[in-house]
mmCIF file of C-alpha atoms in Angstrom:
data_model
loop_
_atom_site.group_PDB
_atom_site.id
_atom_site.type_symbol
_atom_site.label_atom_id
_atom_site.label_comp_id
_atom_site.label_asym_id
_atom_site.label_seq_id
_atom_site.Cartn_x
_atom_site.Cartn_y
_atom_site.Cartn_z
ATOM 1 C CA MET A 1 -193.235 93.908 1.260
ATOM 2 C CA SER A 2 -191.863 90.578 0.132
ATOM 3 C CA SER A 3 -190.785 87.957 2.649
ATOM 4 C CA PHE A 4 -187.109 88.604 1.760
ATOM 5 C CA ARG A 5 -187.433 92.348 2.485
ATOM 6 C CA ARG A 6 -189.270 91.693 5.756
ATOM 7 C CA ALA A 7 -186.506 89.294 6.872
ATOM 8 C CA ARG A 8 -183.778 91.796 5.947
ATOM 9 C CA ALA A 9 -185.542 94.589 7.827
ATOM 10 C CA TRP A 10 -185.858 92.375 10.911
ATOM 11 C CA LEU A 11 -182.161 91.507 10.856
ATOM 12 C CA PHE A 12 -181.002 95.099 10.859
ATOM 13 C CA VAL A 13 -183.169 96.188 13.791
ATOM 14 C CA ARG A 14 -181.099 96.655 16.985
ATOM 15 C CA ARG A 15 -178.084 94.726 15.545
ATOM 16 C CA ARG A 16 -180.020 91.508 15.195
ATOM 17 C CA PHE A 17 -177.857 90.706 12.160
ATOM 18 C CA GLN A 18 -174.646 90.546 14.202
ATOM 19 C CA PHE A 19 -176.345 88.334 16.774
ATOM 20 C CA VAL A 20 -177.709 85.888 14.209
ATOM 21 C CA ALA A 21 -174.365 85.767 12.349
ATOM 22 C CA THR A 22 -172.517 84.970 15.567
ATOM 23 C CA VAL A 23 -174.955 82.196 16.501
ATOM 24 C CA ALA A 24 -174.670 80.725 12.999
ATOM 25 C CA MET A 25 -170.855 80.759 13.075
ATOM 26 C CA VAL A 26 -170.724 79.059 16.465
ATOM 27 C CA THR A 27 -173.178 76.423 15.263
ATOM 28 C CA ILE A 28 -171.094 75.707 12.140
ATOM 29 C CA LEU A 29 -167.805 75.471 14.054
ATOM 30 C CA THR A 30 -169.316 73.207 16.684
ATOM 31 C CA GLY A 31 -170.702 70.897 14.061
ATOM 32 C CA THR A 32 -167.413 70.784 12.164
ATOM 33 C CA CYS A 33 -165.391 69.921 15.278
ATOM 34 C CA GLY A 34 -167.869 67.212 16.209
ATOM 35 C CA ALA A 35 -167.617 65.711 12.746
ATOM 36 C CA LEU A 36 -163.832 65.663 12.913
ATOM 37 C CA LEU A 37 -163.913 63.899 16.272
ATOM 38 C CA MET A 38 -166.195 61.232 14.836
ATOM 39 C CA MET A 39 -163.915 60.563 11.840
ATOM 40 C CA PRO A 40 -161.661 57.450 11.946
ATOM 41 C CA ASN A 41 -157.971 58.039 12.674
ATOM 42 C CA SER A 42 -156.944 56.770 9.258
ATOM 43 C CA VAL A 43 -158.670 59.754 7.618
ATOM 44 C CA LEU A 44 -156.901 62.377 9.705
ATOM 45 C CA PRO A 45 -153.397 63.591 8.821
ATOM 46 C CA LYS A 46 -150.635 62.160 11.026
ATOM 47 C CA LEU A 47 -148.596 64.513 13.192
ATOM 48 C CA HIS A 48 -144.851 63.995 13.594
ATOM 49 C CA ALA A 49 -143.031 65.050 16.751
ATOM 50 C CA ALA A 50 -139.720 66.857 16.515
ATOM 51 C CA GLN A 51 -136.747 64.680 17.406
ATOM 52 C CA PRO A 52 -134.780 66.885 19.833
ATOM 53 C CA THR A 53 -136.641 67.511 23.058
ATOM 54 C CA SER A 54 -136.126 67.787 26.784
ATOM 55 C CA ILE A 55 -136.263 64.724 29.001
ATOM 56 C CA GLY A 56 -139.170 66.149 30.911
ATOM 57 C CA SER A 57 -141.373 66.344 27.837
ATOM 58 C CA LEU A 58 -140.342 63.132 26.084
ATOM 59 C CA ARG A 59 -142.474 60.424 27.662
ATOM 60 C CA ALA A 60 -140.934 57.489 25.763
ATOM 61 C CA ALA A 61 -137.402 58.520 26.714
ATOM 62 C CA ASP A 62 -138.443 59.282 30.268
ATOM 63 C CA ASP A 63 -139.719 55.710 30.627
ATOM 64 C CA ASP A 64 -136.511 54.165 29.267
ATOM 65 C CA PRO A 65 -135.039 52.115 32.148
ATOM 66 C CA ARG A 66 -131.506 52.945 30.999
ATOM 67 C CA LEU A 67 -132.095 56.575 31.843
ATOM 68 C CA ALA A 68 -132.613 56.243 35.596
ATOM 69 C CA ALA A 69 -129.001 55.591 36.604
ATOM 70 C CA VAL A 70 -127.688 58.218 34.204
ATOM 71 C CA ARG A 71 -130.159 60.797 35.508
ATOM 72 C CA ARG A 72 -128.962 60.281 39.087
ATOM 73 C CA THR A 73 -125.446 61.142 37.977
ATOM 74 C CA LEU A 74 -126.266 63.981 35.594
ATOM 75 C CA GLU A 75 -129.057 65.924 37.271
ATOM 76 C CA PRO A 76 -126.879 67.368 40.100
ATOM 77 C CA PHE A 77 -124.854 69.060 37.362
ATOM 78 C CA GLY A 78 -127.840 70.767 35.742
ATOM 79 C CA HIS A 79 -130.803 70.439 33.401
ATOM 80 C CA LEU A 80 -130.777 67.520 30.945
ATOM 81 C CA VAL A 81 -131.705 67.215 27.300
ATOM 82 C CA THR A 82 -131.999 64.067 25.210
ATOM 83 C CA GLU A 83 -132.457 63.085 21.608
ATOM 84 C CA GLN A 84 -134.226 59.807 20.870
ATOM 85 C CA LEU A 85 -133.871 58.118 17.500
ATOM 86 C CA PRO A 86 -134.340 54.742 15.805
ATOM 87 C CA THR A 87 -131.078 52.870 15.197
ATOM 88 C CA GLY A 88 -131.980 49.506 13.701
ATOM 89 C CA ASN A 89 -134.039 46.378 14.261
ATOM 90 C CA GLY A 90 -136.914 48.530 15.537
ATOM 91 C CA GLN A 91 -134.823 49.746 18.477
ATOM 92 C CA GLN A 92 -134.542 53.242 19.961
ATOM 93 C CA SER A 93 -131.316 54.868 21.108
ATOM 94 C CA LEU A 94 -130.725 57.908 23.293
ATOM 95 C CA VAL A 95 -128.161 60.677 23.322
ATOM 96 C CA VAL A 96 -128.145 62.540 26.638
ATOM 97 C CA GLY A 97 -126.308 65.542 28.038
ATOM 98 C CA HIS A 98 -126.626 69.118 29.225
ATOM 99 C CA PRO A 99 -127.653 72.134 27.127
ATOM 100 C CA ALA A 100 -124.045 73.380 27.025
ATOM 101 C CA GLN A 101 -123.140 70.236 25.068
ATOM 102 C CA GLN A 102 -126.018 70.565 22.597
ATOM 103 C CA ALA A 103 -123.676 70.773 19.590
ATOM 104 C CA GLU A 104 -121.990 67.474 20.472
ATOM 105 C CA ILE A 105 -125.356 65.878 21.289
ATOM 106 C CA ASP A 106 -126.721 66.863 17.882
ATOM 107 C CA THR A 107 -123.617 65.601 16.069
ATOM 108 C CA LEU A 108 -123.640 62.242 17.835
ATOM 109 C CA ALA A 109 -127.401 61.837 17.377
ATOM 110 C CA GLY A 110 -126.959 62.496 13.684
ATOM 111 C CA GLU A 111 -124.270 59.809 13.436
ATOM 112 C CA LEU A 112 -125.707 57.125 15.694
ATOM 113 C CA ALA A 113 -128.010 55.346 13.236
ATOM 114 C CA ALA A 114 -125.286 55.079 10.584
ATOM 115 C CA ALA A 115 -122.767 53.966 13.214
ATOM 116 C CA THR A 116 -125.120 51.214 14.379
ATOM 117 C CA THR A 117 -125.570 50.036 10.798
ATOM 118 C CA ALA A 118 -121.802 50.045 10.233
ATOM 119 C CA VAL A 119 -121.110 47.976 13.346
ATOM 120 C CA THR A 120 -123.883 45.508 12.491
ATOM 121 C CA GLY A 121 -122.513 45.210 8.969
ATOM 122 C CA VAL A 122 -119.246 43.819 10.362
ATOM 123 C CA TRP A 123 -120.296 42.086 13.577
ATOM 124 C CA GLY A 124 -123.733 40.871 12.537
ATOM 125 C CA PRO A 125 -127.203 41.509 13.989
ATOM 126 C CA GLY A 126 -126.689 39.510 17.178
ATOM 127 C CA TRP A 127 -126.644 42.500 19.500
ATOM 128 C CA ALA A 128 -129.206 44.994 20.767
ATOM 129 C CA GLN A 129 -128.550 47.567 18.009
ATOM 130 C CA SER A 130 -129.572 50.156 20.587
ATOM 131 C CA ALA A 131 -127.314 52.365 22.652
ATOM 132 C CA MET A 132 -127.254 55.142 25.187
ATOM 133 C CA VAL A 133 -124.687 57.832 24.459
ATOM 134 C CA VAL A 134 -123.953 60.386 27.175
ATOM 135 C CA VAL A 135 -121.938 63.595 26.901
ATOM 136 C CA ALA A 136 -120.359 64.669 30.205
ATOM 137 C CA SER A 137 -120.136 68.322 31.205
ATOM 138 C CA ASN A 138 -116.944 68.138 33.298
ATOM 139 C CA PRO A 139 -114.202 65.653 34.290
ATOM 140 C CA SER A 140 -115.909 64.682 37.560
ATOM 141 C CA GLU A 141 -119.136 63.846 35.769
ATOM 142 C CA PHE A 142 -117.201 61.869 33.154
ATOM 143 C CA ALA A 143 -115.436 59.827 35.843
ATOM 144 C CA ALA A 144 -118.742 59.123 37.600
ATOM 145 C CA LEU A 145 -120.441 58.024 34.386
ATOM 146 C CA VAL A 146 -117.677 55.551 33.522
ATOM 147 C CA ARG A 147 -117.398 54.447 37.168
ATOM 148 C CA SER A 148 -113.671 55.046 37.282
ATOM 149 C CA GLY A 149 -113.722 56.184 40.918
ATOM 150 C CA ALA A 150 -111.394 59.062 40.083
ATOM 151 C CA SER A 151 -110.820 61.633 37.393
ATOM 152 C CA MET A 152 -110.062 60.034 34.045
ATOM 153 C CA PRO A 153 -106.820 60.865 32.215
ATOM 154 C CA ALA A 154 -107.161 64.071 30.246
ATOM 155 C CA ASP A 155 -106.407 62.344 26.940
ATOM 156 C CA VAL A 156 -109.403 59.970 27.190
ATOM 157 C CA ALA A 157 -112.140 61.383 24.955
ATOM 158 C CA ALA A 158 -114.689 58.559 25.315
ATOM 159 C CA ALA A 159 -115.237 55.225 27.003
ATOM 160 C CA SER A 160 -117.856 52.479 27.098
ATOM 161 C CA VAL A 161 -119.137 50.879 30.296
ATOM 162 C CA ALA A 162 -121.485 48.079 31.350
ATOM 163 C CA ASP A 163 -122.816 46.502 34.520
ATOM 164 C CA PRO A 164 -120.955 43.413 35.777
ATOM 165 C CA PHE A 165 -122.199 40.364 33.880
ATOM 166 C CA THR A 166 -121.522 36.681 33.381
ATOM 167 C CA PRO A 167 -119.759 35.888 30.086
ATOM 168 C CA GLY A 168 -122.230 34.491 27.599
ATOM 169 C CA THR A 169 -125.139 36.581 28.904
ATOM 170 C CA GLN A 170 -126.292 39.897 27.514
ATOM 171 C CA PRO A 171 -124.713 42.836 29.358
ATOM 172 C CA THR A 172 -126.919 45.502 30.917
ATOM 173 C CA GLY A 173 -126.254 49.122 31.826
ATOM 174 C CA GLN A 174 -124.191 49.694 28.712
ATOM 175 C CA ARG A 175 -123.468 53.219 27.566
ATOM 176 C CA VAL A 176 -120.915 55.225 25.619
ATOM 177 C CA VAL A 177 -119.672 58.284 27.493
ATOM 178 C CA PHE A 178 -117.931 61.235 25.843
ATOM 179 C CA SER A 179 -115.771 63.610 27.850
ATOM 180 C CA SER A 180 -116.667 67.255 28.262
ATOM 181 C CA ASP A 181 -113.934 68.420 25.896
ATOM 182 C CA ALA A 182 -114.356 65.748 23.200
ATOM 183 C CA GLY A 183 -116.214 68.210 21.005
ATOM 184 C CA ARG A 184 -113.432 70.760 21.315
ATOM 185 C CA ARG A 185 -110.671 68.261 20.579
ATOM 186 C CA LEU A 186 -112.379 66.412 17.730
ATOM 187 C CA ASP A 187 -114.175 67.548 14.609
ATOM 188 C CA ALA A 188 -117.329 65.854 13.362
ATOM 189 C CA GLY A 189 -115.270 63.166 11.601
ATOM 190 C CA GLY A 190 -113.325 62.442 14.773
ATOM 191 C CA LEU A 191 -116.518 62.149 16.822
ATOM 192 C CA ARG A 192 -117.962 59.797 14.202
ATOM 193 C CA THR A 193 -114.889 57.549 14.295
ATOM 194 C CA LEU A 194 -114.783 57.496 18.085
ATOM 195 C CA LEU A 195 -118.511 56.740 18.298
ATOM 196 C CA ARG A 196 -118.112 53.733 15.993
ATOM 197 C CA HIS A 197 -115.102 52.525 17.967
ATOM 198 C CA GLU A 198 -116.950 52.596 21.289
ATOM 199 C CA LEU A 199 -120.146 51.238 19.769
ATOM 200 C CA THR A 200 -118.131 48.230 18.573
ATOM 201 C CA HIS A 201 -117.177 47.558 22.193
ATOM 202 C CA ILE A 202 -120.877 47.749 23.103
ATOM 203 C CA ALA A 203 -121.851 45.297 20.355
ATOM 204 C CA THR A 204 -119.101 42.774 21.106
ATOM 205 C CA ARG A 205 -119.016 42.953 24.908
ATOM 206 C CA ALA A 206 -121.028 39.766 25.417
ATOM 207 C CA GLN A 207 -118.254 37.886 23.568
ATOM 208 C CA THR A 208 -115.397 39.643 25.381
ATOM 209 C CA VAL A 209 -113.594 38.582 28.530
ATOM 210 C CA ASP A 210 -111.639 41.003 30.704
ATOM 211 C CA GLY A 211 -107.952 40.408 30.163
ATOM 212 C CA ALA A 212 -108.300 39.353 26.541
ATOM 213 C CA PRO A 213 -105.486 40.720 24.336
ATOM 214 C CA GLN A 214 -105.765 44.452 23.872
ATOM 215 C CA TRP A 215 -104.342 44.312 20.363
ATOM 216 C CA MET A 216 -107.413 42.295 19.349
ATOM 217 C CA LEU A 217 -110.029 44.249 21.321
ATOM 218 C CA GLU A 218 -108.839 47.728 20.385
ATOM 219 C CA GLY A 219 -107.601 46.811 16.936
ATOM 220 C CA PHE A 220 -110.964 45.372 15.929
ATOM 221 C CA ALA A 221 -112.830 48.423 17.278
ATOM 222 C CA GLU A 222 -110.477 50.687 15.308
ATOM 223 C CA PHE A 223 -110.944 48.557 12.193
ATOM 224 C CA VAL A 224 -114.736 48.917 12.355
ATOM 225 C CA ALA A 225 -114.454 52.626 13.168
ATOM 226 C CA HIS A 226 -112.412 53.404 10.052
ATOM 227 C CA LEU A 227 -113.962 50.898 7.658
ATOM 228 C CA GLY A 228 -115.403 52.497 4.544
ATOM 229 C CA ALA A 229 -114.117 55.974 5.370
ATOM 230 C CA GLY A 230 -111.866 56.047 2.300
ATOM 231 C CA GLN A 231 -108.771 56.896 4.328
ATOM 232 C CA HIS A 232 -105.237 55.925 3.404
ATOM 233 C CA PHE A 233 -102.903 53.981 5.671
ATOM 234 C CA ALA A 234 -100.987 57.128 6.654
ATOM 235 C CA ASP A 235 -104.240 58.900 7.541
ATOM 236 C CA ILE A 236 -105.225 56.212 10.045
ATOM 237 C CA ALA A 237 -101.753 55.296 11.322
ATOM 238 C CA PRO A 238 -99.569 58.371 10.795
ATOM 239 C CA THR A 239 -97.215 57.665 13.690
ATOM 240 C CA VAL A 240 -96.608 54.081 12.621
ATOM 241 C CA ALA A 241 -96.103 55.167 9.010
ATOM 242 C CA THR A 242 -93.503 57.729 10.054
ATOM 243 C CA ARG A 243 -91.636 55.203 12.191
ATOM 244 C CA ILE A 244 -91.628 52.573 9.462
ATOM 245 C CA ARG A 245 -90.201 55.044 6.964
ATOM 246 C CA ALA A 246 -87.415 55.621 9.488
ATOM 247 C CA GLY A 247 -86.764 51.867 9.619
ATOM 248 C CA ASP A 248 -88.616 51.181 12.885
ATOM 249 C CA VAL A 249 -90.878 48.250 12.015
ATOM 250 C CA PRO A 250 -92.624 46.654 15.028
ATOM 251 C CA ARG A 251 -91.184 43.288 16.004
ATOM 252 C CA ASP A 252 -94.349 41.823 17.531
ATOM 253 C CA LEU A 253 -98.006 42.488 18.199
ATOM 254 C CA PRO A 254 -98.520 45.287 20.760
ATOM 255 C CA SER A 255 -98.670 44.153 24.392
ATOM 256 C CA ALA A 256 -101.169 45.265 27.033
ATOM 257 C CA ALA A 257 -98.539 47.573 28.544
ATOM 258 C CA ASP A 258 -98.157 49.373 25.214
ATOM 259 C CA PHE A 259 -101.713 50.722 25.473
ATOM 260 C CA ALA A 260 -100.892 52.795 28.575
ATOM 261 C CA GLY A 261 -98.876 55.975 28.786
ATOM 262 C CA SER A 262 -97.148 57.831 25.988
ATOM 263 C CA GLY A 263 -96.989 54.831 23.657
ATOM 264 C CA ALA A 264 -100.749 54.322 23.521
ATOM 265 C CA VAL A 265 -101.178 56.163 20.228
ATOM 266 C CA VAL A 266 -98.690 53.872 18.500
ATOM 267 C CA ALA A 267 -100.274 50.787 20.085
ATOM 268 C CA TYR A 268 -103.747 51.713 18.814
ATOM 269 C CA GLU A 269 -102.432 52.365 15.325
ATOM 270 C CA GLN A 270 -100.517 49.078 15.290
ATOM 271 C CA ALA A 271 -103.546 47.177 16.593
ATOM 272 C CA TRP A 272 -105.715 48.654 13.833
ATOM 273 C CA SER A 273 -103.113 47.664 11.259
ATOM 274 C CA VAL A 274 -103.071 44.029 12.453
ATOM 275 C CA CYS A 275 -106.833 43.746 11.926
ATOM 276 C CA ALA A 276 -106.676 45.590 8.600
ATOM 277 C CA PHE A 277 -103.947 43.190 7.476
ATOM 278 C CA VAL A 278 -105.972 40.101 8.482
ATOM 279 C CA ALA A 279 -109.053 41.386 6.650
ATOM 280 C CA ASP A 280 -106.932 42.224 3.601
ATOM 281 C CA LYS A 281 -104.993 38.955 3.361
ATOM 282 C CA PHE A 282 -107.656 36.519 4.542
ATOM 283 C CA ASP A 283 -111.097 38.171 4.622
ATOM 284 C CA GLN A 284 -113.383 40.104 6.936
ATOM 285 C CA PRO A 285 -115.463 37.114 8.132
ATOM 286 C CA ARG A 286 -112.295 35.374 9.310
ATOM 287 C CA LEU A 287 -111.212 38.540 11.095
ATOM 288 C CA VAL A 288 -114.550 38.482 12.941
ATOM 289 C CA GLU A 289 -114.075 34.809 13.804
ATOM 290 C CA LEU A 290 -110.530 35.526 15.001
ATOM 291 C CA TYR A 291 -111.934 38.221 17.279
ATOM 292 C CA ARG A 292 -114.598 35.897 18.672
ATOM 293 C CA ARG A 293 -112.011 33.259 19.489
ATOM 294 C CA ILE A 294 -109.254 35.471 20.888
ATOM 295 C CA ALA A 295 -111.544 37.859 22.783
ATOM 296 C CA ALA A 296 -113.217 34.942 24.530
ATOM 297 C CA GLY A 297 -110.438 34.572 27.097
ATOM 298 C CA LYS A 298 -107.024 35.562 28.353
ATOM 299 C CA GLN A 299 -104.403 34.459 25.859
ATOM 300 C CA ASP A 300 -100.676 33.944 25.628
ATOM 301 C CA SER A 301 -98.514 33.475 22.550
ATOM 302 C CA ALA A 302 -99.140 29.728 22.529
ATOM 303 C CA SER A 303 -102.925 29.995 22.690
ATOM 304 C CA GLU A 304 -102.920 32.768 20.089
ATOM 305 C CA ASP A 305 -100.879 30.501 17.847
ATOM 306 C CA ARG A 306 -103.404 27.675 18.174
ATOM 307 C CA ILE A 307 -106.323 29.980 17.392
ATOM 308 C CA MET A 308 -104.560 31.521 14.388
ATOM 309 C CA ARG A 309 -103.733 28.125 12.961
ATOM 310 C CA ASP A 310 -107.340 27.048 13.407
ATOM 311 C CA VAL A 311 -109.004 30.200 12.022
ATOM 312 C CA LEU A 312 -106.450 31.503 9.526
ATOM 313 C CA GLY A 313 -104.375 28.430 8.739
ATOM 314 C CA THR A 314 -101.124 30.162 9.691
ATOM 315 C CA SER A 315 -98.874 30.276 12.726
ATOM 316 C CA ARG A 316 -98.507 33.300 14.942
ATOM 317 C CA ASP A 317 -94.877 33.774 13.885
ATOM 318 C CA ASP A 318 -95.804 33.659 10.213
ATOM 319 C CA LEU A 319 -98.686 36.078 10.743
ATOM 320 C CA VAL A 320 -96.396 38.569 12.467
ATOM 321 C CA ALA A 321 -93.792 38.241 9.711
ATOM 322 C CA ASP A 322 -96.406 38.766 6.978
ATOM 323 C CA TRP A 323 -97.910 41.700 8.900
ATOM 324 C CA ARG A 324 -94.491 43.380 9.144
ATOM 325 C CA SER A 325 -94.031 43.052 5.382
ATOM 326 C CA TRP A 326 -97.529 44.394 4.788
ATOM 327 C CA LEU A 327 -96.751 47.390 7.010
ATOM 328 C CA SER A 328 -93.551 48.196 5.130
ATOM 329 C CA ALA A 329 -95.387 48.065 1.806
ATOM 330 C CA ARG A 330 -98.245 50.296 3.015
ATOM 331 C CA ALA A 331 -96.002 52.894 4.614
ATOM 332 C CA ALA A 332 -93.666 53.227 1.655
#
């Protein structure tokens, strides 16, 4: 009997073949795994983690110092989820909320990088380019997150907040907070616009003083929010357009009191139109410079006039007159 036949006969006695095959397979697998472990990392394929995940399983997000204060407010209301994503200049941003708000969380996370780029494109790169966006689950949670001390008005869909800081220093504790019903009241386009508006406040806060003119603060945020959206004047300022067609052209820039109560919608639209007019007649860089100068302190008509003459080369009265003409032409 040849050596091959003798070996085959030995293998088939008392299932020796199965035993030898098993030992051989284990030996091969062990050797393969050991070889893989010894290979350099550059040879192995890279694994990519999924973006949406729970806070408990996302180590990088869990270590983010911005999350601690938000967690203390949110966790009593239920389990948390977060989405972490890059938003510019190598920074990471977070969108946080509860599972019931997952749709809004996903929408805002999908918009945040583009919103950051849009704000930076107008304001410049001199801000963190990183944000925390939080979606509240109920009015009490919303009020706690924005530190209002009481329930916020029902018509407020979002707000931005920061820790107290000295003007000229970089603010800390900044976040954008969306109300629990923002997703029901606004479509994806509305959430995108509101996110860009509030993110503008985040980016510019270091240059902003409490008590600065609201027409400048809110108008500039609205200008950035709508820039490049391809909307017509009547799409952005429908109430103002309707009033102008009826002969009701605003006589002056909106006052701080105009931004409260039932006239707030008109005030926001007018404020946007002032900034859109300045960018249209002068240019966008001078609009930014006008913001930096006016937002830097409390102003009155006289100080606004001085700043406008310095930045735009026109008086306040002339700017208002030209703005009124621009409004009438756009609303026609």
